[in-house]
Each structure stands twice: as C-alpha cells, then as structure tokens.
CSV table of C-alpha atoms in Angstrom, one decimal:
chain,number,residue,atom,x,y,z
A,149,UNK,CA,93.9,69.6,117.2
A,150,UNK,CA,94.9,67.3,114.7
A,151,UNK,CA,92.6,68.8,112.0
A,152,UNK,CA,94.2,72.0,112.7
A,153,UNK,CA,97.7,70.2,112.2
A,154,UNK,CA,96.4,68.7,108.8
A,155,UNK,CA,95.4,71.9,108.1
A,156,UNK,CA,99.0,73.5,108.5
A,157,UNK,CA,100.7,70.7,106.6
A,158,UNK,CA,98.2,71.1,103.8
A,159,UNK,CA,99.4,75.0,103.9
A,160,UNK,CA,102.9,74.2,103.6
A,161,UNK,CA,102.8,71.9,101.0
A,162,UNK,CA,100.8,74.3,99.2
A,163,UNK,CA,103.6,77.0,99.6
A,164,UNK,CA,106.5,75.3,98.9
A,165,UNK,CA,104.9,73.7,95.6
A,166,UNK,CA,104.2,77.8,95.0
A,167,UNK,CA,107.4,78.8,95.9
A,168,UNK,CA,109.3,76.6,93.9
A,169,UNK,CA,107.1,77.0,90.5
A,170,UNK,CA,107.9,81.0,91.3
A,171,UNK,CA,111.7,80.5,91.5
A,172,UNK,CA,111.4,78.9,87.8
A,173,UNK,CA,109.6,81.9,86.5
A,174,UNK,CA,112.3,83.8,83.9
A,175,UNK,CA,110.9,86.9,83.1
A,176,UNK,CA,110.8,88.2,79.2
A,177,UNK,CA,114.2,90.4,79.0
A,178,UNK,CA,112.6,94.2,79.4
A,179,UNK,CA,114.5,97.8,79.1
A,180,UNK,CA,112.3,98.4,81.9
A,181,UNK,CA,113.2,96.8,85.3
A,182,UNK,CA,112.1,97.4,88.8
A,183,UNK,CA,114.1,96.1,91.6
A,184,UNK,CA,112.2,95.5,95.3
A,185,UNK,CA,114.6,95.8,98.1
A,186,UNK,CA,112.0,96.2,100.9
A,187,UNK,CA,112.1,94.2,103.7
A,188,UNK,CA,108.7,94.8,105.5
A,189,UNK,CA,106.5,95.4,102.8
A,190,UNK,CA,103.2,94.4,105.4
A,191,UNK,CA,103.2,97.7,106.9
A,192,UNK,CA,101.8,99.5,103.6
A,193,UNK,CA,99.2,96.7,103.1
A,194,UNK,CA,96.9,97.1,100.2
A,195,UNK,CA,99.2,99.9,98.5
A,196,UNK,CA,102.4,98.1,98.4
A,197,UNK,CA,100.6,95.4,96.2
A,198,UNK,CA,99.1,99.1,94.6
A,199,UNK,CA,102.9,100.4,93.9
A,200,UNK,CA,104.3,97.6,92.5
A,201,UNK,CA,101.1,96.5,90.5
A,202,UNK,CA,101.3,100.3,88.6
A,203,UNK,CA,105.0,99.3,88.0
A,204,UNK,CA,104.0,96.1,86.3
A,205,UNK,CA,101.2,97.5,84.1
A,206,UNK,CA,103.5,100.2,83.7
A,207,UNK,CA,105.6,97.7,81.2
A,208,UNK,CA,107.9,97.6,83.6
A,209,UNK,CA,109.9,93.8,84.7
A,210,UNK,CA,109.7,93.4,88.6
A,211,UNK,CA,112.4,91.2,90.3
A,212,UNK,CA,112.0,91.0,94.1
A,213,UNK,CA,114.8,88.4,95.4
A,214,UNK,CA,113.1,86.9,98.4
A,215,UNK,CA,113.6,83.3,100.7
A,216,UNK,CA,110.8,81.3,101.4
A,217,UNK,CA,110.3,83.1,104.9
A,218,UNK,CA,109.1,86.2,103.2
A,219,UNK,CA,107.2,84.5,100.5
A,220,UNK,CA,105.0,82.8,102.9
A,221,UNK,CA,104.6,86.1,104.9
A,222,UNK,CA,103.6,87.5,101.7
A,223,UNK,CA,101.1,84.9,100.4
A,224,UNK,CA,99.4,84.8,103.7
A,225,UNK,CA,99.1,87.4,106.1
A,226,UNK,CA,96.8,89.9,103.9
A,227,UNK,CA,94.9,89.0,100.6
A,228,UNK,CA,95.9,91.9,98.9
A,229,UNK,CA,99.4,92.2,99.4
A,230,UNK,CA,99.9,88.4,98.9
A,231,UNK,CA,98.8,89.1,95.2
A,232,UNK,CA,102.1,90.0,94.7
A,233,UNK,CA,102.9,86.5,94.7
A,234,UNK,CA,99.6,85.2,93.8
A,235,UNK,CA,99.2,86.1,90.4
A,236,UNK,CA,100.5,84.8,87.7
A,237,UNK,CA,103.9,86.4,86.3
A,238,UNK,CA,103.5,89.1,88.2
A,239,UNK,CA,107.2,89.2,89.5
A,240,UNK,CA,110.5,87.3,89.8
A,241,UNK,CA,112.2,86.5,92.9
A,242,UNK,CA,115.4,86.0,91.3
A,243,UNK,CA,118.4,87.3,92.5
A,244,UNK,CA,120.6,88.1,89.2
A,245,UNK,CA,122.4,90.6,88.2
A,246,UNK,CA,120.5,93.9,87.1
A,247,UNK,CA,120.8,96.2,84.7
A,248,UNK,CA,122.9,99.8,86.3
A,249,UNK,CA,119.6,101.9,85.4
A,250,UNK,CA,117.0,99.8,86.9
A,251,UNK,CA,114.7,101.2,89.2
A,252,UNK,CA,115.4,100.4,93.3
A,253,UNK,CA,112.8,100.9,95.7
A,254,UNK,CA,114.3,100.6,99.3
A,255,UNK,CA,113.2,100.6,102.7
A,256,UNK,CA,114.6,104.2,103.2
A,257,UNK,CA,112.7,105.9,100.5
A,258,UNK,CA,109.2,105.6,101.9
A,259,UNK,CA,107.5,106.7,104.8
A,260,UNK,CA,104.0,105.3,105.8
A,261,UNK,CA,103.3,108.9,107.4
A,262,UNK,CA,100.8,110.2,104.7
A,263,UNK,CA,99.4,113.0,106.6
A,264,UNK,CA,102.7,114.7,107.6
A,265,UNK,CA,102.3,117.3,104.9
A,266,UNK,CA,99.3,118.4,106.1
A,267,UNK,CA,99.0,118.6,109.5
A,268,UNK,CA,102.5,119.4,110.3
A,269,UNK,CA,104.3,121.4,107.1
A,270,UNK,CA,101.1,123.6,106.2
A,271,UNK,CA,100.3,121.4,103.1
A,272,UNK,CA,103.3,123.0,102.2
A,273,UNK,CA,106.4,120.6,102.4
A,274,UNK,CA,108.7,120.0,99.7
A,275,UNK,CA,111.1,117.3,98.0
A,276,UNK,CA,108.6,114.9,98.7
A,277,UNK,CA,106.0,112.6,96.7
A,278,UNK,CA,102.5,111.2,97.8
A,279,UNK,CA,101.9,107.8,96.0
A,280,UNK,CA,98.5,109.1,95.2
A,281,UNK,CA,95.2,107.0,95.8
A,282,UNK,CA,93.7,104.0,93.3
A,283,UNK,CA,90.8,102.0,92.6
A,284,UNK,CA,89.9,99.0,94.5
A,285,UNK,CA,92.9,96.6,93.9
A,286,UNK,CA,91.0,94.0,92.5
A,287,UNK,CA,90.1,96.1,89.9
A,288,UNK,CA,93.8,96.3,88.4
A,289,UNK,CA,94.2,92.6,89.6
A,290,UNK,CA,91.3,91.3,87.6
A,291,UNK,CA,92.3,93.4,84.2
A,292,UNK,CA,89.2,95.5,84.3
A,293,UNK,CA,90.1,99.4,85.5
A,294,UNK,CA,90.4,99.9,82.3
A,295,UNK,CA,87.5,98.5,80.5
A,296,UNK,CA,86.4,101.1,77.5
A,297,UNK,CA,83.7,103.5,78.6
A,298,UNK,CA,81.9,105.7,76.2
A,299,UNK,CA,82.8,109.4,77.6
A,300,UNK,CA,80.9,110.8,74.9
A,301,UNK,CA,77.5,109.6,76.2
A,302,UNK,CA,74.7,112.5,77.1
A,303,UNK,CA,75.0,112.6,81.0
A,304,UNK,CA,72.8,113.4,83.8
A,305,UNK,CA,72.9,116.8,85.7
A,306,UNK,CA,73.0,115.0,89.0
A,307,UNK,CA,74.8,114.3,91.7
A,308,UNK,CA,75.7,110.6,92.2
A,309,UNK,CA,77.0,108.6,95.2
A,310,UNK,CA,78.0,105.2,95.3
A,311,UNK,CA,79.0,103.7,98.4
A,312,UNK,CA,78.7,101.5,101.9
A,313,UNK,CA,77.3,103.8,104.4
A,314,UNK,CA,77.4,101.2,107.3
A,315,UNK,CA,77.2,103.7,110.6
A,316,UNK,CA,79.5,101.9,113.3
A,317,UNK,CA,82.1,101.9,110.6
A,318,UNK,CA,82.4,105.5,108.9
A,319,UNK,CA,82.0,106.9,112.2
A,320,UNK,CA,85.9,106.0,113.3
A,321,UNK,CA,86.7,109.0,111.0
A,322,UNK,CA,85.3,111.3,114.0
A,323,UNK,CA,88.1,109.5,116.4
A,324,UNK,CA,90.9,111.1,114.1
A,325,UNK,CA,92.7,114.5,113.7
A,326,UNK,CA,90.5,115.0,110.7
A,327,UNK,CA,87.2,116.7,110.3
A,328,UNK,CA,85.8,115.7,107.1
A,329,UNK,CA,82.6,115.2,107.4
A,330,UNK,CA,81.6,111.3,107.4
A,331,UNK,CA,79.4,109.8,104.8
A,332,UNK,CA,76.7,108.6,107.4
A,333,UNK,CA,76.6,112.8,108.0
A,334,UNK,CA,76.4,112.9,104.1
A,335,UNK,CA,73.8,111.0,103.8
A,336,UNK,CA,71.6,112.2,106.3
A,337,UNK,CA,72.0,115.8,104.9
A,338,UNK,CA,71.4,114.9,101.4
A,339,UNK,CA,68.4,112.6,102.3
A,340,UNK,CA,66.6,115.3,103.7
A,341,UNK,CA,66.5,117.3,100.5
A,342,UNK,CA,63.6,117.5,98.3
A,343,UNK,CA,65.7,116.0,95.4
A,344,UNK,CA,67.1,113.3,97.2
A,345,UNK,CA,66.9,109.8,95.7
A,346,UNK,CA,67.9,106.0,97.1
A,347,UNK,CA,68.8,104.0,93.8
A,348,UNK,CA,66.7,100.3,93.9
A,349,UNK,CA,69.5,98.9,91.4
A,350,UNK,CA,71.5,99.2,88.5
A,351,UNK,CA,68.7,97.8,86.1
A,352,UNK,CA,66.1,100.6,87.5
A,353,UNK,CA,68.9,103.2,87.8
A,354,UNK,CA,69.6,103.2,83.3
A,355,UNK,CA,65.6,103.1,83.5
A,356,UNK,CA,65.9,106.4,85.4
A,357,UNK,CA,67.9,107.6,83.0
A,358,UNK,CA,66.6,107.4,80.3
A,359,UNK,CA,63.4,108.8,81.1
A,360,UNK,CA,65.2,111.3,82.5
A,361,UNK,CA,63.4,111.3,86.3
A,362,UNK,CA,67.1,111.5,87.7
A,363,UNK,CA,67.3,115.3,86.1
A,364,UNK,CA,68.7,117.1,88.6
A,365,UNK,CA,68.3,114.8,91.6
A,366,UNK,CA,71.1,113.4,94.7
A,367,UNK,CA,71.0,110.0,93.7
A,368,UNK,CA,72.5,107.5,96.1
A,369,UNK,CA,72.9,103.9,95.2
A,370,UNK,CA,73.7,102.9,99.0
A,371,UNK,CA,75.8,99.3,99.1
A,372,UNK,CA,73.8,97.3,101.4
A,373,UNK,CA,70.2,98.1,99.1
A,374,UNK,CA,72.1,98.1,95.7
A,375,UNK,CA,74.3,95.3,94.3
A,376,UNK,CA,76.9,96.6,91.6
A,377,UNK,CA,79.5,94.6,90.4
A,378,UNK,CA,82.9,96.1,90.3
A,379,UNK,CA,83.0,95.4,86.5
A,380,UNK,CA,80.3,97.6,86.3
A,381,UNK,CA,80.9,100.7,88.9
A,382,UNK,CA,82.8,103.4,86.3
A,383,UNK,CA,80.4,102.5,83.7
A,384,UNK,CA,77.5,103.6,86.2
A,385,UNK,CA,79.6,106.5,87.0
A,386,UNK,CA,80.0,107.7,83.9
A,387,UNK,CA,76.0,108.6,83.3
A,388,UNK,CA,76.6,111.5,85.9
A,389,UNK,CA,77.9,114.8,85.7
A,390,UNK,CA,79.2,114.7,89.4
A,391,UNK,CA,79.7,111.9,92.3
A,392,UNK,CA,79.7,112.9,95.9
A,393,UNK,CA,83.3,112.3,97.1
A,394,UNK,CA,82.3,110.5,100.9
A,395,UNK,CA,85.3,109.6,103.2
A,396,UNK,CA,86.8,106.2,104.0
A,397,UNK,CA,87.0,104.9,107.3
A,398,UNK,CA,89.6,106.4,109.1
A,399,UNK,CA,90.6,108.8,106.4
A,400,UNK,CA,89.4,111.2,103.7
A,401,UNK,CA,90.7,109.2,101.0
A,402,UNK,CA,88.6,106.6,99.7
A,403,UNK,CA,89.0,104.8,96.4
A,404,UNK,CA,86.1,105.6,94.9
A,405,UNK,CA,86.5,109.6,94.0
A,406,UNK,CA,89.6,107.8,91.5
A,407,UNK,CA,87.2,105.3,90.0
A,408,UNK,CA,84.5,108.7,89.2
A,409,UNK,CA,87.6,110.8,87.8
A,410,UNK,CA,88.5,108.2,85.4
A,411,UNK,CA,85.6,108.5,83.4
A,412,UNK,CA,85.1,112.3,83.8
A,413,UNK,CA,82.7,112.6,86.4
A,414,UNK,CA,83.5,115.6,88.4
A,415,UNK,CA,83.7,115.3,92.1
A,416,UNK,CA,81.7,117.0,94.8
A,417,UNK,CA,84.3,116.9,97.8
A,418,UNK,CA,84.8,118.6,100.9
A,419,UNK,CA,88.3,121.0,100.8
A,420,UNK,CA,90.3,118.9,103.4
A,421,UNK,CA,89.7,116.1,101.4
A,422,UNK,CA,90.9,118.2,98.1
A,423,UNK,CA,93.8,119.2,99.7
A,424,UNK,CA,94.9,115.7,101.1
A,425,UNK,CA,95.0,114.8,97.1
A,426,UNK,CA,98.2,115.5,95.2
A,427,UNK,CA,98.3,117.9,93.8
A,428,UNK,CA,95.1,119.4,95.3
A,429,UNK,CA,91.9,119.8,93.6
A,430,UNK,CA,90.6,123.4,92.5
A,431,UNK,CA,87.3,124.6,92.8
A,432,UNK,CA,85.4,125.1,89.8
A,433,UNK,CA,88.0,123.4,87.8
A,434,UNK,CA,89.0,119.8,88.2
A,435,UNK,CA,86.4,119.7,91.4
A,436,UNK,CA,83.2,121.7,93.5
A,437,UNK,CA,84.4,121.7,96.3
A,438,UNK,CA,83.1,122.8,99.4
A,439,UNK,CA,83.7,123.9,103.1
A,440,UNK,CA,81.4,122.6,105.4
A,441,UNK,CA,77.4,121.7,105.1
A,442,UNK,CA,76.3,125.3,105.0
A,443,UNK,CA,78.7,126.0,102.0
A,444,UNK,CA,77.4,122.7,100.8
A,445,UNK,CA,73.9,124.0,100.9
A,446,UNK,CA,74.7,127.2,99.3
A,447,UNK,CA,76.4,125.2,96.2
A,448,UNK,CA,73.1,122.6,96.1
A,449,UNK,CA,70.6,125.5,95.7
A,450,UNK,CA,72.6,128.2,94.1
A,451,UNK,CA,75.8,126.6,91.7
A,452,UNK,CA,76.0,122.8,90.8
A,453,UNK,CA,72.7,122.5,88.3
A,454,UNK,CA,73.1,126.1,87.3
A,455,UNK,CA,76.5,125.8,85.6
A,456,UNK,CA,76.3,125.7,81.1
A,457,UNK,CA,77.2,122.5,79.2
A,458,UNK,CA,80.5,124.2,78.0
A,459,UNK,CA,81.2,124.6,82.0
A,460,UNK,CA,80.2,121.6,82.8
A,461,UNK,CA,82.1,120.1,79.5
A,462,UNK,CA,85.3,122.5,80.6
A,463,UNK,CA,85.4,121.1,84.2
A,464,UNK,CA,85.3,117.4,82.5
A,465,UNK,CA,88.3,117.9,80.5
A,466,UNK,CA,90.3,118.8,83.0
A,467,UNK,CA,89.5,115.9,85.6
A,468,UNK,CA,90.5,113.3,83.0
A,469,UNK,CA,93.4,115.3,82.2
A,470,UNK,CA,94.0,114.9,86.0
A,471,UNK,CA,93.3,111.2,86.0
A,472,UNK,CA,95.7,111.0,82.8
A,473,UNK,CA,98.8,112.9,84.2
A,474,UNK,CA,98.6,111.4,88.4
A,475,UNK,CA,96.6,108.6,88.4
A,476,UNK,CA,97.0,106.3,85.9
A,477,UNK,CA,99.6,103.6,86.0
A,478,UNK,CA,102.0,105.4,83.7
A,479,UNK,CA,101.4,108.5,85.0
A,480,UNK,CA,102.0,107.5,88.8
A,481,UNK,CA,105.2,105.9,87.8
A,482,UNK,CA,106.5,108.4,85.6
A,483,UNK,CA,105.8,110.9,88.6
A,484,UNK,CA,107.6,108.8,91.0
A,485,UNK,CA,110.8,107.9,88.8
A,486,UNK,CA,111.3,111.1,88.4
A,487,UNK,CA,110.8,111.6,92.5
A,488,UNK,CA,113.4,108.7,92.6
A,489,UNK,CA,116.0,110.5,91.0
A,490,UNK,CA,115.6,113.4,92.6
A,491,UNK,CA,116.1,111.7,96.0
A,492,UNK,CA,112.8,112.8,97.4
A,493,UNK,CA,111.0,111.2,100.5
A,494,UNK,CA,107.7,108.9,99.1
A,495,UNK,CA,104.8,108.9,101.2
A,496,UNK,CA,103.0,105.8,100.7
A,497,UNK,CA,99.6,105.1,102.0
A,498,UNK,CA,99.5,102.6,105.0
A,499,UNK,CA,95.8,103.0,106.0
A,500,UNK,CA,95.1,102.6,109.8
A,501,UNK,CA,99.1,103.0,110.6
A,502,UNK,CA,99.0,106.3,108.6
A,503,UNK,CA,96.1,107.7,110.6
A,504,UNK,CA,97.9,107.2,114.1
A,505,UNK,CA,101.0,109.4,112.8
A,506,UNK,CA,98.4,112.0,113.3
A,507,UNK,CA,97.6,111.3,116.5
C-alpha cells in the first residue's frame, strides 16, 4: 500500500514538472494553425494522436488549450494518444488569441461511427469524409515513415505478407458484421499451395532474392518466426510486386496495406476491404482484388503472375499516386480542410468502439 502511494506521488510530480515545461512552450509564429477544441479526445484512441500528428507534419502549428485534468488524462490513459503531449514540441496548450482562418476541429465534426457508410447508406453516403487509415503510429512518431526507399529496384513477381497471425486474436473479426476473411483463414489457404513459402528472416529473405528462389512464390514472413524492425518493414515491402492485404482484429482495416502502398507494392485485398477504403480500390488498377477464396484461387492460378511488366509497372503508378493524393500527411489534410469548409461529417476511426456501431 504504501509503495503504491509512493508510486502515485512519484506520477504526479512527474506530471506537473511536464505540465508546466508544456505551458512555457511558445510555438514558432506559423500561417498555418490548427486549433483543438475536443473535449474527449480518448474515445478515437490511436487516430486522434494519428489526426493531429498529420496536422503537425503537415507544417501546420497546433494549439490545444487544456487544464491539467485533461493533460494527465492524456499522458496516461493510452500510450499512443498521450504522445500528443509526450513529444517534444508537438503542440501548445496555450490559450491565445488565434488567427480568424485557423483550422477548428470540434467535438461536433466527427463521428467515431466508421462503418456507417457501408453497412447502412450502400457505400453510397455523401457530404461526408473518412479520415483514411495510416501506418503504425510510431512510425510518424519516431520520424521514419518516410525513410527514402529506392522504387526503382527490380522487384519480385510475388506475393508477400507481413504480419502477426496469432489465432485467438484475428478470429474476433468472425464476431462482427463483417465477413472478410481473417488472416488465420489466409494463411491456411495460401499454405497449402504448392508455392507457398514461410520467410526464416529478413537476412535469408534478400538472400532469396537475389537468387531469385522467391520467383513467383506466396511468401509469408509470419511475426512470431520473423523479427522485422519497423525501420525496416517498407523497405522489405518494396522487393515485391504485391502484399496480401490480411484484416486487423476486429476490422478489415489494418495498417499495414498503407505501409505496402507507400512504396508501390500493389495490394492483393478482398472487395469489402477495398470498399471500406476511401475512395475504394479498383481492380486491376490501384489493387487485385478479389471476392471470396474461389475467386482468390481463380486469380492465383490464372492472373497475378501472368500480368506484363508494363501492367504490372501501370498498376504501380497508380497506387503511389493513391498513396500521394489520400494518404500522406499533406494529402489527408488537404482532403480534410477542404471537408471542413464544406461542413461535412468526419468519420474518424475509433477501433473496437467503431466495430460495435455495427452491431
């Protein structure tokens, strides 16, 4: 008991010393200003932090007035969204006045029901904007989703997958209103091929190809048998003509389908999970995608190796034109300002909570 009260006073030192070094911090004086008016940013978790990170690397100046309630909610109850106060001039939490064209994100803008569009409004619904997926926060956090990558490389005509495939944990998908298929399902198909391939490790993987034994293979560097650091996952990528777009846990999305389209690699991805991606992904021209194992089987053996380089080369082009115009930073937020001033509902990602708007 009275470790545990140390403990606490320990933490609260610790926040106030933070709290106080943040309410010094005087941003650099910036055309570009966000303001954060939300008052319970904990129900969008990880993609809160997401938003307001593409804002910052965006060139944009956040100011998020808070009291020390709030910051303490922040820094502690979930290590992604306490980044927001975490790292280092990241935002101010002054409360000044601001410039009459700033940028004001409010409570009443967003909704965390992602899914709406498509299972009640046909995919069809309107005057709206879906705060599109990202890489693995820490990637933007630590500086490095944007390391260079050489794009221009000679790539192998395979199918890569990248991925944890723990079973009591991709099987929650099946207790949803979606019916993607889950990755354990994936994997169990695609291990039963002829081609298919478990990858020992990144070392062994270049080996492979540059002897060229992955020609034409389903290679799967599966999480718990192959350590990748996150530095290194779009450089991997990028050897590989196509990455097998698996589900997350409760949804379709998963972050890793970004991470391969930023470096060109096109994705192999089931339809509902194309069309839960804004805007969608087309067949044949950002994406294969297929319907259901059968049609999956009919595109392994008939299509995916039998396409020409200029196809192939076609296709690439146009998924980092994707990655360029949605997913980037500057392309997110340029989508969404313009969303902003046209008044529009913003969906915004708030995993698990998302999933149960569905149910």
């Amino acid at each position: 008991m009275i470790r545990k009260k140390i403990q606490q006073v320990k933490r609260l030192v610790s926040d106030v010393l933070a709290f106080q070094k943040l309410k010094r911090y005087q941003p650099v004086a910036n055309e570009k200003t966000v303001v954060v008016h939300v008052q319970n940013p904990n129900i969008y978790h990880r993609f809160f932090y997401l938003l307001l990170k593409f804002y910052e690397l965006a060139g944009y100046t956040i100011y998020y007035p808070m009291d020390f309630a709030r910051f303490r909610n922040l820094r502690n109850k979930d290590r992604y969204l306490g980044l927001i106060v975490r790292e280092k001039d990241f935002l101010s939490i002054q409360n000044k006045d601001f410039p009459s064209d700033a940028i004001v994100l409010e409570d009443t803008m967003f909704s965390p029901d992602y899914f709406n569009s498509y299972f009640n409004k046909n995919n069809q619904e309107e005057d709206c904007f879906h705060v599109p997926m990202s890489f693995h926060p820490f990637m933007y956090h630590q500086g490095i989703w944007n390391n260079m990558i050489d794009l221009n490389k000679k790539r192998v005509n395979s199918i890569f997958c990248y991925g944890n495939f723990d079973s009591k944990a991709y099987l929650e998908i099946k207790r949803t209103g979606f019916s993607v298929i889950p990755r354990t399902e994936l994997l169990e198909f695609f291990s039963n091929q002829e081609n298919f391939m478990a990858l020992p490790g990144k070392k062994e993987t270049l080996e492979k190809i540059r002897d060229h034994s992955l020609d034409q293979k389903y290679a799967f560097a599966i999480k718990e048998n192959f350590a990748l650091a996150m530095e290194d996952v779009r450089e991997l990528l990028s050897y590989f003509n196509f990455y097998l777009c698996c589900p997350g846990v409760v949804m379709p999305l998963c972050h890793n389908v970004i991470e391969a389209m930023s470096v060109g690699t096109i994705p192999l991805i089931q339809k509902e999970y194309a069309e839960v991606m804004y805007p969608h992904l087309q067949h044949r021209q950002n994406a294969i995608v297929f319907e259901d194992l059968p049609h999956l089987e009919h595109i392994l053996s008939e299509e995916i190796f039998h396409y020409s380089e200029p196809e192939i080369s076609a296709m690439r082009n146009n998924v980092l034109d994707y990655y360029e115009q949605y997913l980037t930073p500057e392309g997110m937020v340029k989508n969404l300002n313009e969303s902003i001033q046209k008044h529009q509902l913003i969906y915004l990602q708030a995993e698990h909570r998302s999933v149960t708007f569905i149910n």
